[in-house]
Amino acid sequence: MTVHTYARRCEELFVLGGYAAARATAREGLDKEGPDPVLQPWLGLAHAAEEDDDHDDEAEAAYEEGLRQWPDDLGLLVSYLELCQRADEWEHPARGRRAEPLKRRIAELAPPGSPEAQQVAAAVGWAGRGYWEDAEARRARARHERAELSTDIKDPVPYAEPGAAHPEDLRAATVAAVLETLDGPRNALLRLVLHHRVACYGVTIVLALLTNQILIRTGTVSFSLWGWFWYLPLLLTELKLKQARRLARERVVEAVRARHAAEPDDA
């Protein structure tokens, strides 16, 4: 099997959020094919994507290991630059300081106007985003995913019938996982919340404020947060959805890995 086949598999798994599987695939390729500047960045990226200090350390080790052998490889340099620019300067000042030397070296290898320079600019632009920009991007993505999921749940037949969807279809797997997670009489209220999410949020705010006002005006309490307990069904629904999305992602990643295992070695 070629290095590029391993790299393609890493990319498939990475896009799905199967970072552990992507790392395992990259490591397998490096073990079988030997050190390679194409696979080494994938090992680092799949660590960095976990957004955890320990994984960031592993990502840095992977990039530095690669750059010792291929000091002028743009893929490694840009990936390392992303990690350094995203580093917390208070907790990891040394990592943050490495960004400027990396920028200078990248500018030498990818001069302005070159195709490489455009790719570098796109990567650096993402890495230079601030915390609030990241948070807003995540919220926007989450809102879009929830809207799609709510639409699909209202008419789940195309997704939920056995064998109706491809096992690598993440959207279909998510719908199936949600239906499975919210199945049964005990989850009836949560299913109602999911089907009428916007209305439930509006009603919950009114109930919460009204409950707090009634408790205060009747002298039951002088200050009340009890009304916000009306949010519990909404919070439980969000937790169930998160659980279902994680389950769906795991199933799709396993389906992709099963396909990879079934492919011939010369694929």
Short mmCIF file of C-alpha atoms in Angstrom, two decimals:
data_model
loop_
_atom_site.label_atom_id
_atom_site.label_comp_id
_atom_site.label_asym_id
_atom_site.label_seq_id
_atom_site.Cartn_x
_atom_site.Cartn_y
_atom_site.Cartn_z
CA MET A 1 0.00 0.00 0.00
CA THR A 2 1.31 3.45 -0.88
CA VAL A 3 1.95 6.40 1.38
CA HIS A 4 -0.70 8.39 -0.47
CA THR A 5 -3.28 5.68 0.25
CA TYR A 6 -2.52 6.01 3.94
CA ALA A 7 -2.75 9.80 3.65
CA ARG A 8 -6.13 9.54 1.89
CA ARG A 9 -7.40 7.30 4.68
CA CYS A 10 -6.12 9.71 7.32
CA GLU A 11 -7.96 12.56 5.61
CA GLU A 12 -11.22 10.60 5.46
CA LEU A 13 -11.05 9.77 9.15
CA PHE A 14 -9.94 13.26 10.13
CA VAL A 15 -12.86 14.95 8.34
CA LEU A 16 -15.28 12.68 10.21
CA GLY A 17 -13.73 13.63 13.54
CA GLY A 18 -12.13 10.20 14.01
CA TYR A 19 -8.89 11.68 15.27
CA ALA A 20 -7.76 8.60 17.19
CA ALA A 21 -8.37 6.44 14.11
CA ALA A 22 -6.50 8.95 11.92
CA ARG A 23 -3.53 8.81 14.30
CA ALA A 24 -3.56 5.03 14.26
CA THR A 25 -3.65 5.02 10.45
CA ALA A 26 -0.82 7.54 10.18
CA ARG A 27 1.27 5.56 12.67
CA GLU A 28 0.59 2.33 10.79
CA GLY A 29 1.70 3.96 7.54
CA LEU A 30 4.88 5.32 9.12
CA ASP A 31 5.67 1.94 10.65
CA LYS A 32 5.13 0.06 7.39
CA GLU A 33 6.38 2.57 4.83
CA GLY A 34 9.02 4.28 6.93
CA PRO A 35 9.42 7.99 7.76
CA ASP A 36 7.52 10.19 5.34
CA PRO A 37 6.78 13.95 5.14
CA VAL A 38 3.23 13.29 3.88
CA LEU A 39 2.12 11.15 6.82
CA GLN A 40 4.01 12.94 9.57
CA PRO A 41 1.79 16.07 9.43
CA TRP A 42 -1.33 13.90 9.69
CA LEU A 43 -0.01 12.42 12.91
CA GLY A 44 0.45 15.92 14.31
CA LEU A 45 -2.87 17.27 13.02
CA ALA A 46 -4.83 14.36 14.50
CA HIS A 47 -3.28 15.15 17.88
CA ALA A 48 -3.75 18.93 17.62
CA ALA A 49 -7.43 18.55 16.68
CA GLU A 50 -8.18 17.07 20.10
CA GLU A 51 -7.65 20.55 21.64
CA ASP A 52 -6.00 19.12 24.72
CA ASP A 53 -2.66 20.11 26.25
CA ASP A 54 -1.30 16.57 26.26
CA HIS A 55 -2.30 16.08 22.64
CA ASP A 56 -0.77 19.45 21.73
CA ASP A 57 2.51 18.23 23.21
CA GLU A 58 2.27 15.07 21.11
CA ALA A 59 1.51 17.14 18.01
CA GLU A 60 4.54 19.34 18.63
CA ALA A 61 6.72 16.24 19.06
CA ALA A 62 5.41 14.85 15.76
CA TYR A 63 6.12 18.10 13.88
CA GLU A 64 9.59 18.47 15.37
CA GLU A 65 10.41 14.86 14.56
CA GLY A 66 9.37 15.46 10.97
CA LEU A 67 11.20 18.76 10.62
CA ARG A 68 14.44 17.19 11.83
CA GLN A 69 14.33 15.01 8.73
CA TRP A 70 12.61 17.40 6.30
CA PRO A 71 13.35 20.93 7.52
CA ASP A 72 11.98 22.56 4.36
CA ASP A 73 8.71 20.66 4.07
CA LEU A 74 5.90 23.23 3.79
CA GLY A 75 3.22 20.88 5.07
CA LEU A 76 5.10 20.31 8.30
CA LEU A 77 6.09 23.95 8.67
CA VAL A 78 2.56 25.27 8.17
CA SER A 79 1.04 22.64 10.46
CA TYR A 80 3.56 23.52 13.16
CA LEU A 81 2.86 27.22 12.64
CA GLU A 82 -0.86 26.59 13.17
CA LEU A 83 -0.12 24.86 16.44
CA CYS A 84 2.21 27.63 17.62
CA GLN A 85 -0.21 30.42 16.72
CA ARG A 86 -3.03 28.69 18.56
CA ALA A 87 -0.92 28.15 21.68
CA ASP A 88 -1.75 29.92 24.92
CA GLU A 89 1.15 32.35 25.36
CA TRP A 90 0.80 32.25 29.14
CA GLU A 91 0.94 28.48 29.45
CA HIS A 92 3.23 27.77 26.49
CA PRO A 93 5.35 30.88 25.86
CA ALA A 94 8.15 28.94 24.12
CA ARG A 95 5.70 27.44 21.64
CA GLY A 96 4.21 30.85 20.92
CA ARG A 97 7.66 32.35 20.27
CA ARG A 98 8.37 29.74 17.60
CA ALA A 99 5.68 31.22 15.34
CA GLU A 100 7.80 34.11 14.01
CA PRO A 101 10.81 32.00 12.90
CA LEU A 102 8.39 29.58 11.26
CA LYS A 103 6.68 32.45 9.41
CA ARG A 104 10.02 33.71 8.11
CA ARG A 105 11.06 30.27 6.89
CA ILE A 106 7.70 29.70 5.22
CA ALA A 107 7.95 33.09 3.47
CA GLU A 108 11.32 32.04 2.04
CA LEU A 109 9.93 28.76 0.71
CA ALA A 110 6.59 30.19 -0.47
CA PRO A 111 7.26 33.69 -1.84
CA PRO A 112 4.35 36.11 -2.34
CA GLY A 113 2.27 35.33 -5.42
CA SER A 114 3.07 31.63 -5.52
CA PRO A 115 0.34 28.97 -5.21
CA GLU A 116 2.02 27.76 -2.03
CA ALA A 117 1.77 31.26 -0.56
CA GLN A 118 -2.01 31.26 -1.06
CA GLN A 119 -2.34 27.94 0.78
CA VAL A 120 -0.15 29.22 3.59
CA ALA A 121 -2.23 32.41 3.87
CA ALA A 122 -5.44 30.38 4.24
CA ALA A 123 -3.92 28.22 6.97
CA VAL A 124 -2.38 31.14 8.82
CA GLY A 125 -5.65 33.07 8.62
CA TRP A 126 -7.48 30.26 10.39
CA ALA A 127 -4.77 29.87 13.01
CA GLY A 128 -4.80 33.59 13.75
CA ARG A 129 -8.45 33.65 14.77
CA GLY A 130 -9.23 34.65 18.30
CA TYR A 131 -11.17 32.77 20.95
CA TRP A 132 -14.42 34.65 20.36
CA GLU A 133 -14.22 34.13 16.60
CA ASP A 134 -13.73 30.43 17.21
CA ALA A 135 -16.61 30.33 19.66
CA GLU A 136 -18.95 32.12 17.23
CA ALA A 137 -17.93 29.77 14.40
CA ARG A 138 -18.70 26.77 16.60
CA ARG A 139 -22.07 28.22 17.63
CA ALA A 140 -23.00 28.92 14.00
CA ARG A 141 -22.03 25.39 12.99
CA ALA A 142 -23.97 23.92 15.92
CA ARG A 143 -27.08 25.95 15.03
CA HIS A 144 -26.90 24.75 11.44
CA GLU A 145 -26.46 21.11 12.48
CA ARG A 146 -29.36 21.33 14.96
CA ALA A 147 -31.63 22.85 12.31
CA GLU A 148 -30.77 20.06 9.86
CA LEU A 149 -31.27 17.41 12.52
CA SER A 150 -34.64 18.80 13.59
CA THR A 151 -35.79 18.74 9.97
CA ASP A 152 -34.63 15.16 9.48
CA ILE A 153 -36.19 13.92 12.74
CA LYS A 154 -39.62 15.18 11.64
CA ASP A 155 -39.44 12.80 8.67
CA PRO A 156 -36.99 10.09 9.72
CA VAL A 157 -38.19 7.28 7.44
CA PRO A 158 -35.57 7.87 4.69
CA TYR A 159 -32.85 7.55 7.33
CA ALA A 160 -34.24 5.14 9.90
CA GLU A 161 -35.28 2.16 7.78
CA PRO A 162 -32.77 -0.71 8.05
CA GLY A 163 -30.38 -0.64 5.12
CA ALA A 164 -31.89 2.57 3.76
CA ALA A 165 -28.73 4.62 4.20
CA HIS A 166 -25.08 3.98 3.52
CA PRO A 167 -23.20 3.08 6.73
CA GLU A 168 -20.75 5.93 6.03
CA ASP A 169 -23.49 8.56 5.75
CA LEU A 170 -22.89 10.63 8.88
CA ARG A 171 -26.16 12.55 8.61
CA ALA A 172 -28.21 9.35 8.36
CA ALA A 173 -26.20 7.73 11.16
CA THR A 174 -26.88 10.75 13.38
CA VAL A 175 -30.64 10.58 12.78
CA ALA A 176 -30.64 6.84 13.52
CA ALA A 177 -28.61 7.39 16.70
CA VAL A 178 -30.95 10.16 17.87
CA LEU A 179 -34.01 7.98 17.31
CA GLU A 180 -32.31 5.18 19.22
CA THR A 181 -31.17 7.42 22.09
CA LEU A 182 -34.59 9.07 22.50
CA ASP A 183 -36.60 5.88 22.09
CA GLY A 184 -39.07 4.74 24.73
CA PRO A 185 -41.80 6.29 26.91
CA ARG A 186 -39.31 7.82 29.36
CA ASN A 187 -37.95 10.07 26.60
CA ALA A 188 -41.34 11.25 25.31
CA LEU A 189 -40.87 14.78 26.72
CA LEU A 190 -37.39 15.04 25.20
CA ARG A 191 -38.74 13.99 21.79
CA LEU A 192 -41.37 16.71 22.08
CA VAL A 193 -38.66 19.27 22.87
CA LEU A 194 -36.64 18.12 19.87
CA HIS A 195 -39.60 18.37 17.50
CA HIS A 196 -40.54 21.86 18.72
CA ARG A 197 -37.18 23.24 19.82
CA VAL A 198 -37.76 26.95 19.07
CA ALA A 199 -41.19 27.03 20.66
CA CYS A 200 -39.93 25.14 23.72
CA TYR A 201 -37.14 27.65 24.27
CA GLY A 202 -39.63 30.51 24.11
CA VAL A 203 -42.09 28.85 26.47
CA THR A 204 -39.29 27.92 28.87
CA ILE A 205 -38.08 31.53 29.16
CA VAL A 206 -41.61 32.72 29.93
CA LEU A 207 -42.17 29.96 32.50
CA ALA A 208 -38.83 30.61 34.17
CA LEU A 209 -39.40 34.34 34.52
CA LEU A 210 -43.00 33.86 35.63
CA THR A 211 -42.06 31.26 38.24
CA ASN A 212 -39.36 33.47 39.70
CA GLN A 213 -41.73 36.44 39.88
CA ILE A 214 -44.50 34.42 41.56
CA LEU A 215 -42.11 33.05 44.19
CA ILE A 216 -40.77 36.53 44.96
CA ARG A 217 -44.14 38.33 44.95
CA THR A 218 -45.76 35.74 47.22
CA GLY A 219 -42.92 36.15 49.71
CA THR A 220 -41.83 32.55 49.37
CA VAL A 221 -38.27 33.71 48.69
CA SER A 222 -36.58 37.08 48.41
CA PHE A 223 -34.53 36.04 45.41
CA SER A 224 -35.28 33.14 43.08
CA LEU A 225 -33.49 31.07 40.49
CA TRP A 226 -35.90 28.17 40.85
CA GLY A 227 -37.69 29.11 37.65
CA TRP A 228 -34.67 28.12 35.61
CA PHE A 229 -35.31 24.49 36.48
CA TRP A 230 -37.75 24.62 33.58
CA TYR A 231 -34.62 24.45 31.43
CA LEU A 232 -33.83 20.90 32.58
CA PRO A 233 -35.70 19.17 29.69
CA LEU A 234 -33.86 21.38 27.20
CA LEU A 235 -30.49 20.63 28.79
CA LEU A 236 -31.24 16.91 28.88
CA THR A 237 -32.23 17.01 25.23
CA GLU A 238 -28.95 18.71 24.32
CA LEU A 239 -27.00 16.10 26.29
CA LYS A 240 -28.85 13.30 24.52
CA LEU A 241 -28.16 14.89 21.13
CA LYS A 242 -24.49 15.22 21.97
CA GLN A 243 -24.40 11.58 23.00
CA ALA A 244 -26.17 10.55 19.78
CA ARG A 245 -23.80 12.57 17.59
CA ARG A 246 -20.80 10.99 19.28
CA LEU A 247 -22.31 7.52 18.80
CA ALA A 248 -23.05 8.23 15.14
CA ARG A 249 -19.53 9.50 14.50
CA GLU A 250 -18.04 6.41 16.13
CA ARG A 251 -20.20 4.13 13.98
CA VAL A 252 -19.30 5.91 10.75
CA VAL A 253 -15.60 5.92 11.62
CA GLU A 254 -15.79 2.17 12.26
CA ALA A 255 -17.55 1.69 8.92
CA VAL A 256 -14.80 3.62 7.14
CA ARG A 257 -12.10 1.64 8.93
CA ALA A 258 -13.85 -1.61 7.98
CA ARG A 259 -13.82 -0.52 4.34
CA HIS A 260 -10.16 0.36 4.61
CA ALA A 261 -9.41 -3.08 6.07
CA ALA A 262 -11.27 -4.75 3.20
CA GLU A 263 -9.41 -2.82 0.50
CA PRO A 264 -6.55 -4.63 -1.24
CA ASP A 265 -3.06 -3.69 -0.09
CA ASP A 266 -2.26 -2.15 -3.48
CA ALA A 267 -5.29 0.19 -3.32
#
